[in-house]
PDB file of C-alpha atoms in Angstrom:
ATOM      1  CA  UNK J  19       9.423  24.401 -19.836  1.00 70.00           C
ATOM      2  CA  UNK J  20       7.501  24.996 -16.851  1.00 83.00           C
ATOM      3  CA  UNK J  21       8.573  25.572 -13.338  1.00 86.00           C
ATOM      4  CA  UNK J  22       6.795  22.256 -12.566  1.00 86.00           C
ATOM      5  CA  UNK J  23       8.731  20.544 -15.222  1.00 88.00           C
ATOM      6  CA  UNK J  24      12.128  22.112 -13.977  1.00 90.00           C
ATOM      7  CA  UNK J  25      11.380  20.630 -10.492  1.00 92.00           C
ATOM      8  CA  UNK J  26      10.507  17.311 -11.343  1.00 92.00           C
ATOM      9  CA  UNK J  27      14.328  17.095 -13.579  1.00 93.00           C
ATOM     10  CA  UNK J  28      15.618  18.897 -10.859  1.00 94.00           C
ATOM     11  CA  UNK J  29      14.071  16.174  -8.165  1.00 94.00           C
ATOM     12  CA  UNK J  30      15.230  13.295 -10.592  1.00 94.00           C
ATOM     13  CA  UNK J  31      18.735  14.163 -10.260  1.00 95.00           C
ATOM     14  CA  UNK J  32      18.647  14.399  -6.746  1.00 95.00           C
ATOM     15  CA  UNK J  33      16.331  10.901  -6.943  1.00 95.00           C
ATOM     16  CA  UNK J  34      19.199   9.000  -9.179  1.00 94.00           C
ATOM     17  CA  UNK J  35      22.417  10.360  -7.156  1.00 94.00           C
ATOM     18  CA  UNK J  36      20.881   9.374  -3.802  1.00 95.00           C
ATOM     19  CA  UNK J  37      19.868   5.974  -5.299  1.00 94.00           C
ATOM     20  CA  UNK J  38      23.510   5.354  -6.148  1.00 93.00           C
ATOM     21  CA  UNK J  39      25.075   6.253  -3.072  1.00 92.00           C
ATOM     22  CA  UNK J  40      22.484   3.758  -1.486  1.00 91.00           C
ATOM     23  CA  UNK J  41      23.562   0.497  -3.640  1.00 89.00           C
ATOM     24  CA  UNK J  42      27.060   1.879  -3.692  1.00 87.00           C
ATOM     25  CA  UNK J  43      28.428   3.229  -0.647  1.00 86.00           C
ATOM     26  CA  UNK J  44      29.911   0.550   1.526  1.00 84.00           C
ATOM     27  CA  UNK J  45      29.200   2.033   5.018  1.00 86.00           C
ATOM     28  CA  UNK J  46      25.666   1.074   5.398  1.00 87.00           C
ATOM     29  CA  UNK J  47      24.612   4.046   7.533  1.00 88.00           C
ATOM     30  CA  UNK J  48      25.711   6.348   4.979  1.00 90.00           C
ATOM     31  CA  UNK J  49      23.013   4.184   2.688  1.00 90.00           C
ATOM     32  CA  UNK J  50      20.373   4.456   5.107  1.00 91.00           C
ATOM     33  CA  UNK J  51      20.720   8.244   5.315  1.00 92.00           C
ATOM     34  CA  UNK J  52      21.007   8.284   1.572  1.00 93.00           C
ATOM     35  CA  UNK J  53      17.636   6.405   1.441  1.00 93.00           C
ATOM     36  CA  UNK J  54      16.011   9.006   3.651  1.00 93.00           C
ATOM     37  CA  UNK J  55      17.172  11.487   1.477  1.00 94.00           C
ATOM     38  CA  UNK J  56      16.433   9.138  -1.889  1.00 95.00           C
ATOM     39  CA  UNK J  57      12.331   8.365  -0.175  1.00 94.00           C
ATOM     40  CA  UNK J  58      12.214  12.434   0.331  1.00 94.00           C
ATOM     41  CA  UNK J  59      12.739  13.171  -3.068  1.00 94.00           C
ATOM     42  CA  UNK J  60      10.156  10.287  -4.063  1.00 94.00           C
ATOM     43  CA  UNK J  61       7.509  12.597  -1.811  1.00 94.00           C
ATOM     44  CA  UNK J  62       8.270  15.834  -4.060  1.00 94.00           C
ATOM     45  CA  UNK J  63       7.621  13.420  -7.188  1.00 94.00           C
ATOM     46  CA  UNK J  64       4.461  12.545  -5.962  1.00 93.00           C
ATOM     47  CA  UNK J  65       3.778  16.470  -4.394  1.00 92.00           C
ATOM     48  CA  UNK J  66       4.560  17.141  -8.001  1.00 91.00           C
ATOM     49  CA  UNK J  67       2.585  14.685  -9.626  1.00 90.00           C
ATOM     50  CA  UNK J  68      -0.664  15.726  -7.897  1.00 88.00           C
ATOM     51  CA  UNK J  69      -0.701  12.989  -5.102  1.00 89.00           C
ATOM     52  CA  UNK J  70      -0.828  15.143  -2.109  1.00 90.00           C
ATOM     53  CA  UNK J  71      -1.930  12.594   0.349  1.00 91.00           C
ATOM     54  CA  UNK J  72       0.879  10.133  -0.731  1.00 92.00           C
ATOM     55  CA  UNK J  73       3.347  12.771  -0.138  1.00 93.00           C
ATOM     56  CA  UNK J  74       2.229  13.085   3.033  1.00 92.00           C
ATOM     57  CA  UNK J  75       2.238   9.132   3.562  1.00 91.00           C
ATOM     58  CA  UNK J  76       5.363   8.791   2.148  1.00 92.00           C
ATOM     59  CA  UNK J  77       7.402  11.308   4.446  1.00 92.00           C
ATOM     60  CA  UNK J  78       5.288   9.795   7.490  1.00 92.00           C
ATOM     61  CA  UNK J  79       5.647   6.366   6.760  1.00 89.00           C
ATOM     62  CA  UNK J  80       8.551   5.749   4.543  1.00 87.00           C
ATOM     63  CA  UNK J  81      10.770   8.625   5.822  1.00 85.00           C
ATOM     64  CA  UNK J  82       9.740   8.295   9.144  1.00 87.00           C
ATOM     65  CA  UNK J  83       8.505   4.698  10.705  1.00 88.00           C
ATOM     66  CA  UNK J  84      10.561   2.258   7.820  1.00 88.00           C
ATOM     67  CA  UNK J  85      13.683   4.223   7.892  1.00 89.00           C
ATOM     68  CA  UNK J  86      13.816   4.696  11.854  1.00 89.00           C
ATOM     69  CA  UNK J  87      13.522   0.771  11.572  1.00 88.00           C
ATOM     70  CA  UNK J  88      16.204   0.414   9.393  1.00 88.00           C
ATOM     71  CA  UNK J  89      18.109   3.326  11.301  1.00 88.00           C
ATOM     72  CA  UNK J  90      17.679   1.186  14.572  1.00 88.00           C
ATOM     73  CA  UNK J  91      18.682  -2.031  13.032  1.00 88.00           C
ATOM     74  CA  UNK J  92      21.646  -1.017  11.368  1.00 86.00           C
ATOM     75  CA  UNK J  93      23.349   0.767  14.740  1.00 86.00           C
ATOM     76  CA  UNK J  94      21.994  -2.376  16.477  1.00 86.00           C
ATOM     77  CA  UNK J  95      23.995  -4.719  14.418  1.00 83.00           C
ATOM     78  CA  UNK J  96      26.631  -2.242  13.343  1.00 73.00           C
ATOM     79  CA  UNK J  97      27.643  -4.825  10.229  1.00 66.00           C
ATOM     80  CA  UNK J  98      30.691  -2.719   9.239  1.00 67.00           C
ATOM     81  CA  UNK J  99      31.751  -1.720   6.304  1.00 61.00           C
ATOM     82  CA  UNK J 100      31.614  -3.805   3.301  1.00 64.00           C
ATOM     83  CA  UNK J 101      33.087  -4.033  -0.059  1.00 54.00           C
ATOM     84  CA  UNK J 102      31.025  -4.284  -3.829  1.00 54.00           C
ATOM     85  CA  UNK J 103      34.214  -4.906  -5.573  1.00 48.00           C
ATOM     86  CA  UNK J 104      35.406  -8.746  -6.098  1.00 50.00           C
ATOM     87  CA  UNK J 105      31.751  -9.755  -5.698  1.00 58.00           C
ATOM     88  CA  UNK J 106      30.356  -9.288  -9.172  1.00 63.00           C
ATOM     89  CA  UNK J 107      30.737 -13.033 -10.485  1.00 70.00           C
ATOM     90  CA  UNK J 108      29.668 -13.645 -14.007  1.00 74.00           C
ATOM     91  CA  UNK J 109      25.569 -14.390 -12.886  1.00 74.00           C
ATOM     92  CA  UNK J 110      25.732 -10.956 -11.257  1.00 74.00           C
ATOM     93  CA  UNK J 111      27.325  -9.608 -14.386  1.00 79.00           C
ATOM     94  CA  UNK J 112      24.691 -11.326 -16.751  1.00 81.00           C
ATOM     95  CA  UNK J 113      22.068  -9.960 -14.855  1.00 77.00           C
ATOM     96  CA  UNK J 114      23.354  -6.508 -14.410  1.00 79.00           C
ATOM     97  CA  UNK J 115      23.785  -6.394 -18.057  1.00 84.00           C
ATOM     98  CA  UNK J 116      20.160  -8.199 -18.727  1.00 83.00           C
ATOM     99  CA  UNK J 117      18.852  -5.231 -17.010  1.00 79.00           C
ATOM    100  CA  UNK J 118      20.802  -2.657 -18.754  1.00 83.00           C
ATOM    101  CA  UNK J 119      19.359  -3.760 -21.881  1.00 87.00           C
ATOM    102  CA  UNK J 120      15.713  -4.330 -20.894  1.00 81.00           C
ATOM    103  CA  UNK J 121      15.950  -1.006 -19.651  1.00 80.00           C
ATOM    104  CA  UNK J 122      17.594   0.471 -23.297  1.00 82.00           C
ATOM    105  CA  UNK J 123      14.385  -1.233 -24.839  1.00 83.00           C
ATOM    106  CA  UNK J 124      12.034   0.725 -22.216  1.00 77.00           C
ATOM    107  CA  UNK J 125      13.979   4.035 -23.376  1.00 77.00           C
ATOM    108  CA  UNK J 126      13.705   3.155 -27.180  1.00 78.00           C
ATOM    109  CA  UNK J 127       9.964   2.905 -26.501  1.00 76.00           C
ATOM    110  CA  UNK J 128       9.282   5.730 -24.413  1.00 72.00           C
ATOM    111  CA  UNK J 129      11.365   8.431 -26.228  1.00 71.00           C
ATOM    112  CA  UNK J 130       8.423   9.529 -28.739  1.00 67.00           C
ATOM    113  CA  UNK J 131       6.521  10.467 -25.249  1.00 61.00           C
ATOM    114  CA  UNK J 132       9.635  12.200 -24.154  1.00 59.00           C
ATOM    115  CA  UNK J 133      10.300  14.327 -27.374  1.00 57.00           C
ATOM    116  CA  UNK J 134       7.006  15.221 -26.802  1.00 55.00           C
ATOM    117  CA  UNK J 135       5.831  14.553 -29.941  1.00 45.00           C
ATOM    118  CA  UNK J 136       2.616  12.848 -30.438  1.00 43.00           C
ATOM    119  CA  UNK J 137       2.561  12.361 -26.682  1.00 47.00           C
ATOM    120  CA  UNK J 138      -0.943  12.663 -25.496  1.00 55.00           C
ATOM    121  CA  UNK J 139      -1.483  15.651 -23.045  1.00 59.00           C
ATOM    122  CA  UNK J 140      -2.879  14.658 -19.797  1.00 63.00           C
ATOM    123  CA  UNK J 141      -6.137  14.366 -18.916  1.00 67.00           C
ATOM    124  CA  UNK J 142      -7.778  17.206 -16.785  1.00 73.00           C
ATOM    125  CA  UNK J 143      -8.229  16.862 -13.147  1.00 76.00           C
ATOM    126  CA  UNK J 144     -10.850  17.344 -10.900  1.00 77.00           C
ATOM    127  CA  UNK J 145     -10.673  19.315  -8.289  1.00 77.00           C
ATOM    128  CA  UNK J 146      -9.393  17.605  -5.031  1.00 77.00           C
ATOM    129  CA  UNK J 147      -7.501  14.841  -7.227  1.00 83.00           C
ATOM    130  CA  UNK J 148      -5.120  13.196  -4.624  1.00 79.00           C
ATOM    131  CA  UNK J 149      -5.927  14.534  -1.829  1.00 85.00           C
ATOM    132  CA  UNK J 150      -7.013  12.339   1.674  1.00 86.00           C
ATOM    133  CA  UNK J 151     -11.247  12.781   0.926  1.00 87.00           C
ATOM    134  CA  UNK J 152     -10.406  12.009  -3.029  1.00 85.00           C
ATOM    135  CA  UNK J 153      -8.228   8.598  -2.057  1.00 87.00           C
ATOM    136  CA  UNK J 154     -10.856   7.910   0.812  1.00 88.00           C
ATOM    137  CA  UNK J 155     -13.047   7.546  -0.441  1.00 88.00           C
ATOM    138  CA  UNK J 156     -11.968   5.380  -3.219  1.00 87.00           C
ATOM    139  CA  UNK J 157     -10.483   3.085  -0.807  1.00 89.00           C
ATOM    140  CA  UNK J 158     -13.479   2.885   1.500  1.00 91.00           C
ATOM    141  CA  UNK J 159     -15.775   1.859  -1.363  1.00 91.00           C
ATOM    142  CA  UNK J 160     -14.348   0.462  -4.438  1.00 90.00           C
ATOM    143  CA  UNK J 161     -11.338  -1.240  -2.756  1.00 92.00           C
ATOM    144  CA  UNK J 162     -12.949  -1.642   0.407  1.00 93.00           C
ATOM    145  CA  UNK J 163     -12.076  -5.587   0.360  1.00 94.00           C
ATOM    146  CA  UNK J 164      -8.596  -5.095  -0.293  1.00 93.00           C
ATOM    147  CA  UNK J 165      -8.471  -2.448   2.115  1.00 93.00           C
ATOM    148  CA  UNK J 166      -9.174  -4.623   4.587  1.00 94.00           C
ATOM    149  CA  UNK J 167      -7.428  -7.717   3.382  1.00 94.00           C
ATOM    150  CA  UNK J 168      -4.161  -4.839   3.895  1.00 93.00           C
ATOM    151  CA  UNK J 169      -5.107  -4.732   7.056  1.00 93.00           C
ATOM    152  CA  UNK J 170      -4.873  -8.314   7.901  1.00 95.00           C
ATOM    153  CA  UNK J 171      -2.129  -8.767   5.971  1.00 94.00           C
ATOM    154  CA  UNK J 172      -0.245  -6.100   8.562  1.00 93.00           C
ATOM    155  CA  UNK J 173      -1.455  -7.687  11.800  1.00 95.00           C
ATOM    156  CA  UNK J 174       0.332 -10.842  10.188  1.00 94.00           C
ATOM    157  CA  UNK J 175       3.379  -9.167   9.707  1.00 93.00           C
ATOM    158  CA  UNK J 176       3.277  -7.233  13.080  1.00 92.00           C
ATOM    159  CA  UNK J 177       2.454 -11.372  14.825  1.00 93.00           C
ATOM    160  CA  UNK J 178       5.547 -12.451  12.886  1.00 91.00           C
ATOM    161  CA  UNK J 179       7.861  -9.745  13.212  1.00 90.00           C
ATOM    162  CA  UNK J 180       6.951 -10.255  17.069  1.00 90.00           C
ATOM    163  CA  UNK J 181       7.487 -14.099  16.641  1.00 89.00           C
ATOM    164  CA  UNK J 182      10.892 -13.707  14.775  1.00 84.00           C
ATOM    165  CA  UNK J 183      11.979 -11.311  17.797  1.00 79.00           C
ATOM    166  CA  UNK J 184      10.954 -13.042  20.577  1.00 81.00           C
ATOM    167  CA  UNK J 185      13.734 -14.534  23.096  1.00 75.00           C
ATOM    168  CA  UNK J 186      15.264 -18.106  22.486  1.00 69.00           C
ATOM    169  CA  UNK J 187      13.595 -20.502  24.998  1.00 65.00           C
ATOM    170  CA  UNK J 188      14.424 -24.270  24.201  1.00 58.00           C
TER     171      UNK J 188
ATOM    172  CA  UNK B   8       2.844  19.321 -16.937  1.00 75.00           C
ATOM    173  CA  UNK B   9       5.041  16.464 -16.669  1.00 81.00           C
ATOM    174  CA  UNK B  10       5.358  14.080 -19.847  1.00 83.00           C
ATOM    175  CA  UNK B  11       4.370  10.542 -18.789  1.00 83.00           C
ATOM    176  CA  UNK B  12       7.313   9.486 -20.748  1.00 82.00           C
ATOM    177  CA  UNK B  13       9.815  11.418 -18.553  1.00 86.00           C
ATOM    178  CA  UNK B  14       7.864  10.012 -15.271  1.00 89.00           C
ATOM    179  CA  UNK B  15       8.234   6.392 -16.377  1.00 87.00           C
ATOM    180  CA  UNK B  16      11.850   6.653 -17.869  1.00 87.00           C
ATOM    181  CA  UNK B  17      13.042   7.949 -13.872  1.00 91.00           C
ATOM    182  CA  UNK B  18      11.078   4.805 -12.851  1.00 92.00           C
ATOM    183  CA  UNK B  19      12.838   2.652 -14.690  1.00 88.00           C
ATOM    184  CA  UNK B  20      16.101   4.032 -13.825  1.00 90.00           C
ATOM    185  CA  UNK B  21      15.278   4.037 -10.522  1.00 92.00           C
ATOM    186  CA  UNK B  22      14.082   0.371 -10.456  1.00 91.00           C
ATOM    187  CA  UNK B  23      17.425  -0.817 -12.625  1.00 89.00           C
ATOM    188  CA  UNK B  24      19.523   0.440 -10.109  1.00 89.00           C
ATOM    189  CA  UNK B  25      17.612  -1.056  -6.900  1.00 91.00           C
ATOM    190  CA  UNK B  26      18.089  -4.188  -8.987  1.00 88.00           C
ATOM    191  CA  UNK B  27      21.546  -3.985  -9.709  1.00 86.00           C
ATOM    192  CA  UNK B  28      21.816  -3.074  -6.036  1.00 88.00           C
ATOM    193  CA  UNK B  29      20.219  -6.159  -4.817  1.00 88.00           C
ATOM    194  CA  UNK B  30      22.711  -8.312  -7.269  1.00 83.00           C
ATOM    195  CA  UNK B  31      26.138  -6.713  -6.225  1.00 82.00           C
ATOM    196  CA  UNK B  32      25.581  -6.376  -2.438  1.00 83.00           C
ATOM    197  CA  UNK B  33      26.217  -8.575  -0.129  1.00 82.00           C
ATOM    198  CA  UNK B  34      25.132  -6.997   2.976  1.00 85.00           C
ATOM    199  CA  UNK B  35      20.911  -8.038   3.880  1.00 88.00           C
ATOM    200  CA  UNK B  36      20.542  -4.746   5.405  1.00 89.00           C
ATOM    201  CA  UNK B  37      21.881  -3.063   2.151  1.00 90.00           C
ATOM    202  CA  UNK B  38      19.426  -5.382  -0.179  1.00 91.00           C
ATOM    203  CA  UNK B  39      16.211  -4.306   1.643  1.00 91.00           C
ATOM    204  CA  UNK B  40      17.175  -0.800   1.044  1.00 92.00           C
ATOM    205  CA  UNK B  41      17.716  -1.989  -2.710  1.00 94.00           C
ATOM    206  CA  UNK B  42      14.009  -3.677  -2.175  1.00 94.00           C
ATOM    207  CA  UNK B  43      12.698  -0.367  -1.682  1.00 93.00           C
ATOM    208  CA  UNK B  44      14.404   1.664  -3.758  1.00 94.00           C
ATOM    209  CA  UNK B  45      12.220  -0.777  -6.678  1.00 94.00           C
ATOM    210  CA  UNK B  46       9.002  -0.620  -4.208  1.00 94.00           C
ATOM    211  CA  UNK B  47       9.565   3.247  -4.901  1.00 94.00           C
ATOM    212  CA  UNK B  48       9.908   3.075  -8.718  1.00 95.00           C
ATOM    213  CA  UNK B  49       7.209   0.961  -8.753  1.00 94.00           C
ATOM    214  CA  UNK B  50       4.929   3.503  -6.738  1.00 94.00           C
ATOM    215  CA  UNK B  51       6.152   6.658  -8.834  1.00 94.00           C
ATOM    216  CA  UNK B  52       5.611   4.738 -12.288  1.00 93.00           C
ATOM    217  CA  UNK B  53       1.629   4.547 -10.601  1.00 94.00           C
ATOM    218  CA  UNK B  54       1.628   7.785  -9.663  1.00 93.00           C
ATOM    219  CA  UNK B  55       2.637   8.831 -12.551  1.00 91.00           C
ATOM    220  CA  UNK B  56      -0.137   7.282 -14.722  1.00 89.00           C
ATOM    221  CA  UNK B  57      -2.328   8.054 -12.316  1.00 90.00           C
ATOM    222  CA  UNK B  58      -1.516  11.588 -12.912  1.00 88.00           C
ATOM    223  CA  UNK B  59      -1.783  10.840 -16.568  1.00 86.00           C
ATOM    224  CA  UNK B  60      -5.052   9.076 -16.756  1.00 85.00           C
ATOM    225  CA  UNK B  61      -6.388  11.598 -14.393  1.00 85.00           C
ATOM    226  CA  UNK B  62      -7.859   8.606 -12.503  1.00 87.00           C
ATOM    227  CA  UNK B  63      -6.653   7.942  -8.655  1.00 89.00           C
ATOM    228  CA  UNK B  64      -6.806   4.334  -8.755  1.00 90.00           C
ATOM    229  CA  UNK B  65      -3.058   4.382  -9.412  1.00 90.00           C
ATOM    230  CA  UNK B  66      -2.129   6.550  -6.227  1.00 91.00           C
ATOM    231  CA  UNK B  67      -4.501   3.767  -4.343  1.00 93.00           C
ATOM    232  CA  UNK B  68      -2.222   1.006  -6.091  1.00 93.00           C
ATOM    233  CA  UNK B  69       0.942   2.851  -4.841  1.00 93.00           C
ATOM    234  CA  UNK B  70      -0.749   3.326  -0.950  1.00 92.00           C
ATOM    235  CA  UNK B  71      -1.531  -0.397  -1.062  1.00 93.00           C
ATOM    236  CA  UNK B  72       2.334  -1.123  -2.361  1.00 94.00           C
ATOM    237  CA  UNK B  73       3.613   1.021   0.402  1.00 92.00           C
ATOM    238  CA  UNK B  74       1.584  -1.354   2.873  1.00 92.00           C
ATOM    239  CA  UNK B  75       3.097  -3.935   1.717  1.00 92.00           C
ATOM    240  CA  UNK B  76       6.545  -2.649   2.159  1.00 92.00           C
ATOM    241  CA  UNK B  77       5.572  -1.300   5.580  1.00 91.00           C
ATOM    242  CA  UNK B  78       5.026  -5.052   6.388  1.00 92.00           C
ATOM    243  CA  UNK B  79       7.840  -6.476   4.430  1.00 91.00           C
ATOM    244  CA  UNK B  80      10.028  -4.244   6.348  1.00 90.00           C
ATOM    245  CA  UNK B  81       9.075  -5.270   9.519  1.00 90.00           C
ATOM    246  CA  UNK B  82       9.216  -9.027   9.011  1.00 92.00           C
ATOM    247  CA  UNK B  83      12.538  -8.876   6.880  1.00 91.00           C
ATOM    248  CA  UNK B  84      14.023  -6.870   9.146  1.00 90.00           C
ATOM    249  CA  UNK B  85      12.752  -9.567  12.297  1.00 90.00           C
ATOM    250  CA  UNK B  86      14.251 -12.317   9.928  1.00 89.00           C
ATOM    251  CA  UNK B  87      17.748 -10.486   9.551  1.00 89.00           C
ATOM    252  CA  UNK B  88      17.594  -9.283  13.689  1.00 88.00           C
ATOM    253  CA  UNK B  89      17.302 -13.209  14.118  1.00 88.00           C
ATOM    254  CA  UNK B  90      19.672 -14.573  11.873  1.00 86.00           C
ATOM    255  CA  UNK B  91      21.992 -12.081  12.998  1.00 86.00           C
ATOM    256  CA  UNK B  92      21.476 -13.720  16.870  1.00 85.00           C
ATOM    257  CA  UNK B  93      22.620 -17.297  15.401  1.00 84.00           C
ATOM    258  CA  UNK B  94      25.074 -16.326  12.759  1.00 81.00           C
ATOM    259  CA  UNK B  95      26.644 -13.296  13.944  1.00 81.00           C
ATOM    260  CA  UNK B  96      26.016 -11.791  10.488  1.00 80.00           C
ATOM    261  CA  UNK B  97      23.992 -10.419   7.775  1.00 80.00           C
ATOM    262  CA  UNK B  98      26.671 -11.679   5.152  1.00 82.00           C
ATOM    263  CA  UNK B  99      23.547 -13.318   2.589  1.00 81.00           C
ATOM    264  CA  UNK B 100      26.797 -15.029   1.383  1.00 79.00           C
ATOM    265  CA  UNK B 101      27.592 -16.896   4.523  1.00 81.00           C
ATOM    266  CA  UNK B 102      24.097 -17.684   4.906  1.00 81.00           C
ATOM    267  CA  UNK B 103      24.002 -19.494   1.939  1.00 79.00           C
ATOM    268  CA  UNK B 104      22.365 -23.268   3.750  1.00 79.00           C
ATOM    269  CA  UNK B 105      19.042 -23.405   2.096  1.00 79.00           C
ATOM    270  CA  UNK B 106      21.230 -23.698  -1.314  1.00 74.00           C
ATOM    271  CA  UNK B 107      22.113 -26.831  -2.771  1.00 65.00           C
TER     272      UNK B 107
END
């Protein structure tokens, strides 16, 4: 097993714990913390996975602008604690367990790859894969209109996160 | 090098439990963190083929996913700043009026 390999199990541990202390812990702080931690171990998956610009992306944006939004929200509100027990009525239940077993079926279908038998190895990068002039260049010609429709689509949000804030005049 | 197999089974986990953490929470605030934990499984499982495929249009799938959760982010959290103004909480349970 390579170090690489040993990193990425090593990464998905930390990835899995910090997920559960997000949907689990009941001080919602303590989840928003976790999630920083949680979105910082999704960078080293993608650092690890040869995506070198979305690692960077992902600690600036996710790590940094999303979660000092949520951050400032949650002290702003201060909700309070809150408990998961005595909520989970029979549809939660039901769906909980709907999951569970979609996910079994994903499992039963992936393990060949994961024995690594018969898995196909990987195909062989070029040099530069992931970084900012490899993704740029993609997104500045092939997806050029979506690129742009991404942009519009975030001056919408900005207008009605801007509308949704604004003061109460009646 | 990573098995694909190993990539997409973390993805899965990780998306199961962001959706068992939207169904048993009842704090908003604690739901859009569930949102993105799945926005996040959803951009390593791209990454991840990506990687496999040795083709980037999956890491241009998962930059375009995280614009989208850039914006959702901002507008949900507008939507629970406001509803917090009128209701005094961010309880999805006590804001239950567009149910019938």
């Amino acid at each position: 097993m390579s170090a690489r390999e040993m990193l990425f199990y090593a990464d998905a541990i930390v990835a899995v714990m910090t997920a559960a202390m997000v949907i689990l812990h009941r001080n919602p702080v303590v989840c928003a913390l976790s999630l920083v931690l949680h979105l910082c171990s999704m960078a080293v998956f993608f650092l690890l996975l040869d995506a070198s610009f979305l690692f960077a992306v992902q600690i600036i944006l996710y790590a940094g602008a999303i979660m000092v939004l949520f951050l400032f929200v949650v002290m702003l509100l201060d909700p309070g604690g809150e408990g998961v027990a005595g909520r989970i009525g029979k549809v939660q239940l039901g769906a909980t367990l709907a999951a569970a077993v979609l996910l079994l079926a994903g499992v039963a279908r992936l393990l060949p790859g994961l024995a690594g038998a018969g898995a196909p190895e990987g195909a062989v990068l070029p040099p530069g894969f992931g970084q900012a002039g490899d993704l740029g260049r993609e997104l500045f010609t092939d997806y050029l209109l979506p690129f742009e429709i991404a942009s519009i689509l975030l001056l919408v949000a900005m207008i009605g996160a801007l509308y949704m804030g604004r003061k109460e005049t009646s | 090098m990573i098995p694909l197999g190993a990539v997409l089974l973390v993805s899965a986990v990780l998306f199961l439990m962001g959706a068992v953490g939207v169904l048993i929470r009842r704090s908003a605030l604690v739901i859009f963190m569930s949102i993105e934990l799945m926005l996040n499984a959803a951009n390593l499982a791209f990454v991840g083929t990506s990687r496999h495929l040795g083709s980037i249009d999956g890491q241009v799938f998962a930059f375009f996913v995280m614009t989208v959760a850039a914006a959702e982010a901002a507008v949900g959290l507008a939507i629970i700043i406001a509803l917090f103004r009128r209701r005094k909480t961010t309880d999805v349970d006590q804001v239950s009026f567009l149910k019938w």
